[in-house]
Short mmCIF file of C-alpha atoms in Angstrom, two decimals:
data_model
loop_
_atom_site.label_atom_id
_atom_site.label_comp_id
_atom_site.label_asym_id
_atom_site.label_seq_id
_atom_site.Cartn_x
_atom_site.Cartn_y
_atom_site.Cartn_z
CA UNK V 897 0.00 0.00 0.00
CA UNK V 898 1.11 3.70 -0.51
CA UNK V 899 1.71 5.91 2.34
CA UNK V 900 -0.59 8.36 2.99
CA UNK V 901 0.17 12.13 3.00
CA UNK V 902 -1.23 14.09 5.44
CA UNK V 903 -0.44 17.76 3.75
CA UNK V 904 -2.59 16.77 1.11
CA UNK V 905 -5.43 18.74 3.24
CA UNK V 906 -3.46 21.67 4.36
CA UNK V 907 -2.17 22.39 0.67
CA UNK V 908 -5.99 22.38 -0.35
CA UNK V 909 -6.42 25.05 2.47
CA UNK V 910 -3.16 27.17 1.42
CA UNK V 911 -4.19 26.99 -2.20
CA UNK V 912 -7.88 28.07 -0.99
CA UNK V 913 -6.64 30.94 1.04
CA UNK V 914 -4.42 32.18 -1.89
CA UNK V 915 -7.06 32.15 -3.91
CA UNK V 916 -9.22 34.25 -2.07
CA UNK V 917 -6.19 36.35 -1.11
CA UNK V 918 -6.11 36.94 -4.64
CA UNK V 919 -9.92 37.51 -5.37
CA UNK V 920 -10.29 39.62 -2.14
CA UNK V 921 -7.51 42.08 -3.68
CA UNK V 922 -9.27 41.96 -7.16
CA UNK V 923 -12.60 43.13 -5.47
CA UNK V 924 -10.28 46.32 -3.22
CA UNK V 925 -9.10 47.22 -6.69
CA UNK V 926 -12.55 46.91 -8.24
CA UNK V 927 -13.88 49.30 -5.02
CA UNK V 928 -11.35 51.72 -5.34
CA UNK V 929 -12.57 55.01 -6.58
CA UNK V 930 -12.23 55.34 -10.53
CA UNK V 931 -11.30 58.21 -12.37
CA UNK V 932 -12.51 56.55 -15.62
CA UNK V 933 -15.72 58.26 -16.06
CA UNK V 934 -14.06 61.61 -15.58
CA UNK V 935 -13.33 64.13 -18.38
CA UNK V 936 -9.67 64.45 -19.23
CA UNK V 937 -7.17 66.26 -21.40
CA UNK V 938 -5.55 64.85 -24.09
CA UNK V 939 -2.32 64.37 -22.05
CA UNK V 940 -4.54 62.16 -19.69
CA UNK V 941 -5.06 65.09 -17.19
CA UNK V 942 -8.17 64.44 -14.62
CA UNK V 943 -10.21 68.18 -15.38
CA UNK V 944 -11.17 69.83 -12.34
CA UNK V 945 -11.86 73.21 -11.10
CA UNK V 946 -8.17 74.18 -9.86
CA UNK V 947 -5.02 74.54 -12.29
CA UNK V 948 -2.38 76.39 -12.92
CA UNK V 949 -1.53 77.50 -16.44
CA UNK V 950 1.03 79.70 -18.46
CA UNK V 951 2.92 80.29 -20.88
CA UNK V 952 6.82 79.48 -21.56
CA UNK V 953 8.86 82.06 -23.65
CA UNK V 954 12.42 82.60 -24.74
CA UNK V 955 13.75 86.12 -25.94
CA UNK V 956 9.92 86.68 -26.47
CA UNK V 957 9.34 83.24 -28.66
CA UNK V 958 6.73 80.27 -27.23
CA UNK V 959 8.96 77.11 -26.20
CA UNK V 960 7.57 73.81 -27.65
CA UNK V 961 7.84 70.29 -25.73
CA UNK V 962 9.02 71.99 -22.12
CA UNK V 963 7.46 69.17 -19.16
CA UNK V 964 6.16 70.56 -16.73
CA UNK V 965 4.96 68.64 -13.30
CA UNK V 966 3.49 69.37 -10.02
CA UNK V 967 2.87 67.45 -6.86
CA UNK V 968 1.65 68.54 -3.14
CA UNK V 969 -0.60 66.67 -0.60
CA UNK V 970 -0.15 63.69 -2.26
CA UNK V 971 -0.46 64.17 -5.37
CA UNK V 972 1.56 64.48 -8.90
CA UNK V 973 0.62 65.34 -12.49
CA UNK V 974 2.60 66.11 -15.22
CA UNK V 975 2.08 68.64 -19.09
CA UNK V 976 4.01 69.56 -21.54
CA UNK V 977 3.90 73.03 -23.72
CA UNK V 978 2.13 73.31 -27.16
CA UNK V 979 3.22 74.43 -29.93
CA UNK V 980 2.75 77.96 -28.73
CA UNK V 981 4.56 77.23 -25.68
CA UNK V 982 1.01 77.12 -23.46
CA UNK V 983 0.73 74.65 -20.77
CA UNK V 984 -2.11 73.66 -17.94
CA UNK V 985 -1.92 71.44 -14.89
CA UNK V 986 -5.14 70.66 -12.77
CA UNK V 987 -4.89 69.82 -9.21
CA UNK V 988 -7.53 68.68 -7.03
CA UNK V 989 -7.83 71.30 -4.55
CA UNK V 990 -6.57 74.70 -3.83
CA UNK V 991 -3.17 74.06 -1.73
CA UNK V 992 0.46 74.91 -1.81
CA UNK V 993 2.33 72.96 -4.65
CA UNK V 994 5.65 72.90 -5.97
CA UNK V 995 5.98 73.01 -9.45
CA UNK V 996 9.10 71.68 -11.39
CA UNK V 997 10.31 72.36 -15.03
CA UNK V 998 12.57 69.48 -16.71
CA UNK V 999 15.66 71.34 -17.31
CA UNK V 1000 16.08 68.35 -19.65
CA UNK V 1001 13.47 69.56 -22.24
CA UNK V 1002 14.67 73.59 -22.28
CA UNK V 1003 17.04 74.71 -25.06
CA UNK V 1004 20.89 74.30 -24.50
CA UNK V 1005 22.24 76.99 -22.37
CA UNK V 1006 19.18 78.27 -20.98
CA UNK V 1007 17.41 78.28 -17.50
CA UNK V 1008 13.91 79.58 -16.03
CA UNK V 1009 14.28 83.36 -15.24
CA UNK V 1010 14.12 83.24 -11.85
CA UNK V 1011 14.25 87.09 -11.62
CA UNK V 1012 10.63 87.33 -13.78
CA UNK V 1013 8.64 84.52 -11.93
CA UNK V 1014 5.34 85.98 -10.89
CA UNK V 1015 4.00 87.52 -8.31
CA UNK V 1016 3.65 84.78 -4.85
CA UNK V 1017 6.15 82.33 -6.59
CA UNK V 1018 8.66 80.99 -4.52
CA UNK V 1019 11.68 79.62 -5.72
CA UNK V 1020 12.99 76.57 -4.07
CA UNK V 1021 16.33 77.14 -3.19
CA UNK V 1022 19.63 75.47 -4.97
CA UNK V 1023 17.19 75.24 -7.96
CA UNK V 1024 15.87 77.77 -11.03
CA UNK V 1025 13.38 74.88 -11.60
CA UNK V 1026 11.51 74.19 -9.07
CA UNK V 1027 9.14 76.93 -7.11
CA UNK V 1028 6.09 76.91 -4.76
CA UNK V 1029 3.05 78.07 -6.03
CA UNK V 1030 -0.20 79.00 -4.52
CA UNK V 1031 -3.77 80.25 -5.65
CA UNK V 1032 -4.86 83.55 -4.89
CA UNK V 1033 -8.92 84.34 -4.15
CA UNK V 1034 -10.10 82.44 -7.46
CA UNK V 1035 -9.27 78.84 -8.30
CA UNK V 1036 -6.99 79.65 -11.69
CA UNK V 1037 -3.31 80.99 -11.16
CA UNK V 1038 -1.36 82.19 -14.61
CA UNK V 1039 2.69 81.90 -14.57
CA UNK V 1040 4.13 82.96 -17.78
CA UNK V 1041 7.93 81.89 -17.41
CA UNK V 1042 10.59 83.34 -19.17
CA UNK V 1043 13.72 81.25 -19.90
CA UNK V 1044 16.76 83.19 -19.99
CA UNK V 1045 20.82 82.60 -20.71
CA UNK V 1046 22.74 80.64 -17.49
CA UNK V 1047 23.99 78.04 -16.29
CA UNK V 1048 21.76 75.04 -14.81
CA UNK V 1049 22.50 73.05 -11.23
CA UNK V 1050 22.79 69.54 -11.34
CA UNK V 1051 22.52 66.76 -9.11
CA UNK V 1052 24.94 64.39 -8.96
CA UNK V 1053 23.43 61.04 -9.35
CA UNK V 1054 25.53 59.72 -6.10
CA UNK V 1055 24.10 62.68 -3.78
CA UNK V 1056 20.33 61.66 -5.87
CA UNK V 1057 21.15 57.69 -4.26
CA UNK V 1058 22.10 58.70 -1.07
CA UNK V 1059 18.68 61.24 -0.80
CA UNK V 1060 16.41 58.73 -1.40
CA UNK V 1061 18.30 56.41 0.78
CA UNK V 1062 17.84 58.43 3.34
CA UNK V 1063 13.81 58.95 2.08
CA UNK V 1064 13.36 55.49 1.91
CA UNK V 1065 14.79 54.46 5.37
CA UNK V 1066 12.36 57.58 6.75
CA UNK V 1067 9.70 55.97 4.62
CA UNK V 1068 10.21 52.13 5.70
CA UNK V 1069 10.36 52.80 9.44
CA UNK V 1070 6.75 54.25 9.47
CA UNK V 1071 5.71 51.37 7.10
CA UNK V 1072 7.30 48.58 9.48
CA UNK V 1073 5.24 50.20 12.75
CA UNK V 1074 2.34 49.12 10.58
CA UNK V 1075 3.58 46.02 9.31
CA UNK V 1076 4.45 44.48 12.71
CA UNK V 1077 1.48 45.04 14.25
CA UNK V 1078 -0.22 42.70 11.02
CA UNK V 1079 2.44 40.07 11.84
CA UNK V 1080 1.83 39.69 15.29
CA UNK V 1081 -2.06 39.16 14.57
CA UNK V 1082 -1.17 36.73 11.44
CA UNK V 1083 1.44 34.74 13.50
CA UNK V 1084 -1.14 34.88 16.63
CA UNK V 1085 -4.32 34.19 14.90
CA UNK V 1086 -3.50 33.50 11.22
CA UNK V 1087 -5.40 36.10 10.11
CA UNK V 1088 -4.89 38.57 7.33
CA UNK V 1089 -6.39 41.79 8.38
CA UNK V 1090 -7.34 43.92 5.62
CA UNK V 1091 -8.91 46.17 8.07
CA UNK V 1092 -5.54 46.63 9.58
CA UNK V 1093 -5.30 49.80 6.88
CA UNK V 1094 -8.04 51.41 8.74
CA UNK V 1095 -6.50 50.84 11.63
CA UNK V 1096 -3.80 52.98 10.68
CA UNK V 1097 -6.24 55.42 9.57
CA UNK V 1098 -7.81 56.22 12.58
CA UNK V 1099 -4.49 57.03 14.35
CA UNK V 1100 -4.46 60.01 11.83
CA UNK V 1101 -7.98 61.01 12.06
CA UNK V 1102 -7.87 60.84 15.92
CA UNK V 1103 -4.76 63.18 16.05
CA UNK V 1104 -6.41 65.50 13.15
CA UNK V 1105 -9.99 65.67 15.09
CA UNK V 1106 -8.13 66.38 18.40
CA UNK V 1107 -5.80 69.24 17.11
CA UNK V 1108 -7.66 70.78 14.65
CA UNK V 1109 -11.41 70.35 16.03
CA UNK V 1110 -11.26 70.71 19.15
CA UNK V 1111 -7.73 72.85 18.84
CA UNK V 1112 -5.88 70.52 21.57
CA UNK V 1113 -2.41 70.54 21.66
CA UNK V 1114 -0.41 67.83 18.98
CA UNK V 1115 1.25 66.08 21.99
CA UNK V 1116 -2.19 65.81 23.24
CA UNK V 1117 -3.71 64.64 19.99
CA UNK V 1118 -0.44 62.51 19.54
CA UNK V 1119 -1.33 60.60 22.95
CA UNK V 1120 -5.29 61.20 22.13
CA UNK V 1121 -4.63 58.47 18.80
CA UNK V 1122 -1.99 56.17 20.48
CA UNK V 1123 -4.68 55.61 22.96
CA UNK V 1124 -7.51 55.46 20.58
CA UNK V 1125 -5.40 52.84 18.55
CA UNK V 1126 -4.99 50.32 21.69
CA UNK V 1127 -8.82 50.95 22.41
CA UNK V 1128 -9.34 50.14 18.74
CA UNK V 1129 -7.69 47.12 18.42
CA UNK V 1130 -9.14 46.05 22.09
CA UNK V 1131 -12.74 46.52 20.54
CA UNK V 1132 -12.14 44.98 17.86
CA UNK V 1133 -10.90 41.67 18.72
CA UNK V 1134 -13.50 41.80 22.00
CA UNK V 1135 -16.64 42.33 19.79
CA UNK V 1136 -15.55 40.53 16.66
CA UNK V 1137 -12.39 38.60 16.32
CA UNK V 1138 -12.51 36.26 19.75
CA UNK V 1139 -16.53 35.53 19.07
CA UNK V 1140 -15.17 34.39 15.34
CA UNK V 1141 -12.90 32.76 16.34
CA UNK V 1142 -15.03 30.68 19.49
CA UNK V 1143 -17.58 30.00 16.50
CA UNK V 1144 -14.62 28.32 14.62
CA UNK V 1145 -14.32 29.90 11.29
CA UNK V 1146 -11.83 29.21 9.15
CA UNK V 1147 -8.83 31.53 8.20
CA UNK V 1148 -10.77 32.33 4.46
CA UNK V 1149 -14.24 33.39 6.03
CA UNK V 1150 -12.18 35.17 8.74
CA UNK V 1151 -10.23 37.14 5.67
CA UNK V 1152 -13.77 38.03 4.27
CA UNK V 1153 -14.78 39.86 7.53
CA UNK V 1154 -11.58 41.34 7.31
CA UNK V 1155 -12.11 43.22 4.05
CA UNK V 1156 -15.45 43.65 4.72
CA UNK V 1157 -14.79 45.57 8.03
CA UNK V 1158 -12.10 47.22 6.13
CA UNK V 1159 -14.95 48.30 3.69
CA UNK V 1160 -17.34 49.39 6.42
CA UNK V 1161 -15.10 51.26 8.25
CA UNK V 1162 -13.45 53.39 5.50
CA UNK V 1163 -16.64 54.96 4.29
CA UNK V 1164 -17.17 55.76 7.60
CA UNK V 1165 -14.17 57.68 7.70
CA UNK V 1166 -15.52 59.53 4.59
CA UNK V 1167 -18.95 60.11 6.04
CA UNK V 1168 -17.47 62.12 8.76
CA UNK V 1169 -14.45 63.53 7.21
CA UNK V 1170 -15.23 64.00 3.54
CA UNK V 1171 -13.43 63.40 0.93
CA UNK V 1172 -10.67 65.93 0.92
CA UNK V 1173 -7.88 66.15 2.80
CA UNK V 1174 -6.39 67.96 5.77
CA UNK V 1175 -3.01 68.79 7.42
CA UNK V 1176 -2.18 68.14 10.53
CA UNK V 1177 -0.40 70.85 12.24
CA UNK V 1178 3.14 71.99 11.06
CA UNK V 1179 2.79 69.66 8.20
CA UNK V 1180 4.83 70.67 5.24
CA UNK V 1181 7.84 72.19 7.13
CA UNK V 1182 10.84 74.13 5.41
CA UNK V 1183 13.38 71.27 4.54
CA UNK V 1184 16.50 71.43 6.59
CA UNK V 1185 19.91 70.35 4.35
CA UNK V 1186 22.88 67.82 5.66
CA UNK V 1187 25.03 68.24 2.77
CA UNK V 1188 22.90 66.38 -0.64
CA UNK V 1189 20.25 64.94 2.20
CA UNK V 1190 17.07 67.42 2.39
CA UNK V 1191 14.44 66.49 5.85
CA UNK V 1192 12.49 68.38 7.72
CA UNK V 1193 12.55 68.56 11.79
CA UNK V 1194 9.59 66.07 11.46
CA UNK V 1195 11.22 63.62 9.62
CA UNK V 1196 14.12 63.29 12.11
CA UNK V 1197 11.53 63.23 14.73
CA UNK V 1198 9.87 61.02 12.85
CA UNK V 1199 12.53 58.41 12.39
CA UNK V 1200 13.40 58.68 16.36
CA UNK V 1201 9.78 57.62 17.09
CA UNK V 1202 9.81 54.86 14.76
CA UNK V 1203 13.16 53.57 15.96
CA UNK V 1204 12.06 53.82 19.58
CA UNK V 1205 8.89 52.25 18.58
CA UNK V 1206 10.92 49.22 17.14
CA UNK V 1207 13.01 48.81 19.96
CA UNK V 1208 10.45 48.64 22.25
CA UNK V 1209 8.45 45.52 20.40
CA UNK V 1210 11.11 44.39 20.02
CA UNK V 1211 12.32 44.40 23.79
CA UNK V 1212 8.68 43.22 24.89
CA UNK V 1213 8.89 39.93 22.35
CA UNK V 1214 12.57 38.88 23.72
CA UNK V 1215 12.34 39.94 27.07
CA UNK V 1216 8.65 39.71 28.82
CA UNK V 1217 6.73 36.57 29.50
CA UNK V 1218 3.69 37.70 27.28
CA UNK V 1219 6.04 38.87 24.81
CA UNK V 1220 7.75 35.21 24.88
CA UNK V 1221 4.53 33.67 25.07
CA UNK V 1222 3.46 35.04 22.22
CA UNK V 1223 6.20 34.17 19.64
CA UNK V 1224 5.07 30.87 21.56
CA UNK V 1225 2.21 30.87 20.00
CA UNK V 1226 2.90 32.12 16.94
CA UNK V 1227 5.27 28.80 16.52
CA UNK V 1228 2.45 26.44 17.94
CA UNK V 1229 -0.78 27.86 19.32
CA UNK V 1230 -1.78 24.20 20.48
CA UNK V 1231 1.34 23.24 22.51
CA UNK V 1232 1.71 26.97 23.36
CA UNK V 1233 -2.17 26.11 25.40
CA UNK V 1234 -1.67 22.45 26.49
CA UNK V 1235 1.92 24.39 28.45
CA UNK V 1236 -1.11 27.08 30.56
CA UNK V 1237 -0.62 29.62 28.53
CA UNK V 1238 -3.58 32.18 28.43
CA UNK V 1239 -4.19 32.21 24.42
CA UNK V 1240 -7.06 34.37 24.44
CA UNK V 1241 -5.19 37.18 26.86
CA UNK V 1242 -2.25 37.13 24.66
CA UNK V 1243 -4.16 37.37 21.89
CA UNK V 1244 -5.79 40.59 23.73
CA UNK V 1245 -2.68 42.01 24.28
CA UNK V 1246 -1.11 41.42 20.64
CA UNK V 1247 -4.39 43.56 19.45
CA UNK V 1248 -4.04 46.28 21.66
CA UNK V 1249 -0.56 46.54 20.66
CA UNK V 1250 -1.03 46.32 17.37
CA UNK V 1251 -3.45 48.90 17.31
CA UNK V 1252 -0.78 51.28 19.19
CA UNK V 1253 1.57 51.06 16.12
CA UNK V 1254 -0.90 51.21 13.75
CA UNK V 1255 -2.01 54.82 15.14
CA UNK V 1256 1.66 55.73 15.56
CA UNK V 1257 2.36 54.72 12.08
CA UNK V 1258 -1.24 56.36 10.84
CA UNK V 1259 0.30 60.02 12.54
CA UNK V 1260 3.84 59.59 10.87
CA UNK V 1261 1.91 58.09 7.27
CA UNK V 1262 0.28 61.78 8.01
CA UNK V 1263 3.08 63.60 7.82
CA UNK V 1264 4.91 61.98 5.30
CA UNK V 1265 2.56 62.10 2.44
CA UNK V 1266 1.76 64.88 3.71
CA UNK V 1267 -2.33 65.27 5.08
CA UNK V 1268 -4.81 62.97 6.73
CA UNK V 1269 -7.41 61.16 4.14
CA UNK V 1270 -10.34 59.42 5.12
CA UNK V 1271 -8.43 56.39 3.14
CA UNK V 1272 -4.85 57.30 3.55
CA UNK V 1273 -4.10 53.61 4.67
CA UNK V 1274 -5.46 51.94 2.25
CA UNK V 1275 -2.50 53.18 -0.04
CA UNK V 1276 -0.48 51.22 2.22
CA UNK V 1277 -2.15 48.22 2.75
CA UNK V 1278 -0.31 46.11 -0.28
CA UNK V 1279 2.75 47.96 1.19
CA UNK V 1280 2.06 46.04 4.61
CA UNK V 1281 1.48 42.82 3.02
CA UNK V 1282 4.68 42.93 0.74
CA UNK V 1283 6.77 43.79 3.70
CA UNK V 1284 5.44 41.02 6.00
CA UNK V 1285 5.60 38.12 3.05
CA UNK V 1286 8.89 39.21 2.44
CA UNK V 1287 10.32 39.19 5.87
CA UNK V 1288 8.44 35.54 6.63
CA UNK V 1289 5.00 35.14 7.15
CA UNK V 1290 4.00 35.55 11.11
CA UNK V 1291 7.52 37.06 12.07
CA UNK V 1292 7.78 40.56 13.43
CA UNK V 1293 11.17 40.95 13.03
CA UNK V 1294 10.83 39.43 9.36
CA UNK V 1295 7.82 42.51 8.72
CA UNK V 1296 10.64 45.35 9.95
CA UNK V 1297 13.41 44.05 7.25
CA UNK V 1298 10.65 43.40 4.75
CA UNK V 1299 9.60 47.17 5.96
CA UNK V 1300 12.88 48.78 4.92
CA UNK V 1301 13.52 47.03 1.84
CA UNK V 1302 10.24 47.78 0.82
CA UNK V 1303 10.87 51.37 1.80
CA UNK V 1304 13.84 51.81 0.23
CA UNK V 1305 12.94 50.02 -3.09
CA UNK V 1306 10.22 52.50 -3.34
CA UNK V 1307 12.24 55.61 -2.88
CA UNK V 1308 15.18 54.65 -4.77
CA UNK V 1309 13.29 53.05 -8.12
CA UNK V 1310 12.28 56.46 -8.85
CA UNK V 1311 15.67 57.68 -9.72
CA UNK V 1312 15.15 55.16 -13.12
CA UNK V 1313 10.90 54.82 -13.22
CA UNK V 1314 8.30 57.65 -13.35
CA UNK V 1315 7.38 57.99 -9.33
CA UNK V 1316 3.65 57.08 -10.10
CA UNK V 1317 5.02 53.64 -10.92
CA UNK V 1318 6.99 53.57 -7.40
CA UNK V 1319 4.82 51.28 -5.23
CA UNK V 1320 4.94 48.78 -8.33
CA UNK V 1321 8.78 48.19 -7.96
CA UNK V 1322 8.20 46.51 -4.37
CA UNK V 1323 5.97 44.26 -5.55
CA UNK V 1324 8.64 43.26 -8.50
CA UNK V 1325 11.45 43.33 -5.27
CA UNK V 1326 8.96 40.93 -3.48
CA UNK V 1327 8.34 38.79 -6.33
CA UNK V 1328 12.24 38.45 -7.14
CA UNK V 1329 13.16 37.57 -3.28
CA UNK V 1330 10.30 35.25 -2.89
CA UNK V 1331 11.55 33.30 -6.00
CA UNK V 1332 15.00 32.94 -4.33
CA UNK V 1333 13.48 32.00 -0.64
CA UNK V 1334 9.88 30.85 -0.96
CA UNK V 1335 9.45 31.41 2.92
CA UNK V 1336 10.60 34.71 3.25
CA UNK V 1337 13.97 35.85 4.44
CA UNK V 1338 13.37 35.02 7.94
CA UNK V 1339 10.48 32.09 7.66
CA UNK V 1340 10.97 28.29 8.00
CA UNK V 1341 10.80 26.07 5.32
CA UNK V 1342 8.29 23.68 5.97
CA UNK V 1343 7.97 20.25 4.73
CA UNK V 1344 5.38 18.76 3.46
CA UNK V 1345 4.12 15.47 3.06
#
């Protein structure tokens, strides 16, 4: 007789929950709000009621082919001039943007005038390219630019590496607050929270209601969200995720709640919030430079919190007996009960903290983009999942070097891709790594069969 093998069942299960991963992610991206049905340009611009427009002009001729782009509060778009040297770029909404001209695309030996920009333009400094611009009562702003003879700064492409280094390890901390949290609960419960974005949502729109409501301090709405997260994730394992899990539903039906909750919860956030978004206050600071390396005081704050942060899970994991029991569980839930360990409390526990970096990540996420959205974590969510698969599937420690990898990848890709395309090169970094090491760089090969 042949042996039997008795993975046949779990690899049914694994290939059922991929599945579903996969159709679960299909129906996000179906949900997500579609600018399809929207009337563009013919250079694929979304037409709104805000833009900036101008003309370009050299020694009193229109400059053909000059690209133009714009980004601010999270978003980007990009022109070029006609043949009369016209150009128009909508925004969404009537904020502070910088606007950038390709020096690449100007005639040879010329720059952008920065002696005739126009009135309430201010030029970044170490550039002629690149300015601030703001609206002034009405929602149109007209900048004719002038190009005129001189010489144009460059970047060297090693001080450009070491930038978004710098950019990406800012940006991969805050991501791997996040991230651990979501690999605590999937090596605790294996579950995949989808609502874990949301979760990092409301530490932003706690802080934001707090401060500019009901005009508290920021250290009070800072502590304000860090509480609200730990209340958040307490709630939501006590009124959902322990009477799921008592019921005994499987891992896929407990993913479904997941995005549905994830769902529920986000246009909630819009209900009360709208649609726009909002700054937190002393977003948007004046950069500060270390030689080629441009932050702000709240990035270096920033990166202190996250590294404390980090530190601290991972002192509580290593060196406290709920911290120990719960990588015990995480290895073997049933041995880590048959020993007397309290699953359910740990479980508690892993929530509440969970929920505390979420919020702490949501507040940073907040600053970095910059502005609080009523589905600002939702643009991290694949982020989350990329970092955790990456680092090992259940592993906390795996999530933080999936984190900065992730990070990184996303910052530095843009020195060779468009940056709207920046989120897509972690994914390819994930897929390439996961080719090499199935289970993750710190998982465990498992056998099967």
């Amino acid at each position: 007789m042949s042996p039997t093998i008795p993975a046949t069942r779990p690899v049914r299960r694994w290939a059922v929950a991929l599945l579903a991963s996969l159709l679960a992610l299909a129906f996000l991206w179906m949900q997500a709000p579609s600018s399809a049905s929207a009337e563009e340009t013919d250079d694929g611009q979304e037409i709104t009621d805000f833009y900036f427009a101008g003309v370009i002009t050299f020694d009193d001729q229109p400059v053909e082919g000059v690209v133009m782009t714009i980004e601010g509060k999270g978003f980007e778009g990009e022109t070029e001039t006609d043949a009369e040297g016209k150009w128009r770029l909508y925004v969404p909404e009537k904020e502070t943007y910088t606007l950038t001209v390709d020096e690449e695309t100007l005639p040879d030996g010329v720059i952008v005038d920065a002696a005739q920009l126009p009135e309430g333009t201010q030029p970044i400094s170490g550039t002629t390219a690149s300015f601030e611009v703001e609206f002034g009562l009405t929602g149109t702003k007209i900048m004719n630019l002038f190009l005129g003879e001189g010489e144009r700064i460059t970047t060297s492409f090693i001080d450009q590496l070491t930038s978004r280094l710098v950019g990406g390890l800012n940006f991969g901390l805050l991501l791997a607050l996040a991230s651990m949290g979501a690999a605590l609960i999937y090596g605790t419960t294996r579950l995949s929270n989808f609502s874990h974005a949301e979760m990092v949502t409301w530490g932003g729109l706690v802080a934001l209601v707090t401060t500019t409501m009901w005009h508290l301090p920021l250290w009070a709405g800072i502590a304000a969200a860090v509480i609200g997260g730990g209340l958040l994730g307490w709630g939501m394992d006590a009124g959902i995720w322990r009477p799921l899990r008592r019921r005994g539903l499987g891992t896929v039906q407990l993913m479904i709640v997941s995005i549905g909750l994830s769902l529920a919860l986000r246009y909630v956030f819009q209900y009360f919030i709208g649609g726009g978004t909002q700054q937190l206050p002393g977003a948007s600071p004046t950069p500060i430079q270390f030689g080629p390396i441009s932050l702000s005081y709240i990035d270096l704050i920033a990166m202190g919190v996250s590294i404390i942060a980090i530190l601290g899970v991972a002192f509580f994991l290593t060196r406290t007996r709920i911290g120990k029991a719960t990588r015990a569980i995480s290895d073997n839930p049933q041995l880590a009960a048959a020993s007397g360990i309290d699953v359910d409390r740990v479980i508690r526990v892993v929530w509440i903290l969970a929920g505390v970096l979420a919020a702490i990540s949501g507040i940073l996420w907040a600053y970095f983009r910059p502005g609080v959205k009523w589905d600002m974590g939702g643009q991290m969510l694949l982020l989350m999942f990329a970092a955790i698969t990456l680092g090992g599937l259940g592993t906390a420690f795996g999530a933080f070097i999936g984190s900065l990898i992730i990070g990184i990848a996303v910052e530095v890709s843009t020195l060779w891709i468009p940056s709207d395309l920046k989120y897509a090169s972690a994914l390819v970094v994930l897929i390439i790594i996961l080719l090499v090491r199935p289970q993750g760089l710190l998982g465990r090969r498992e056998r099967l069969g």
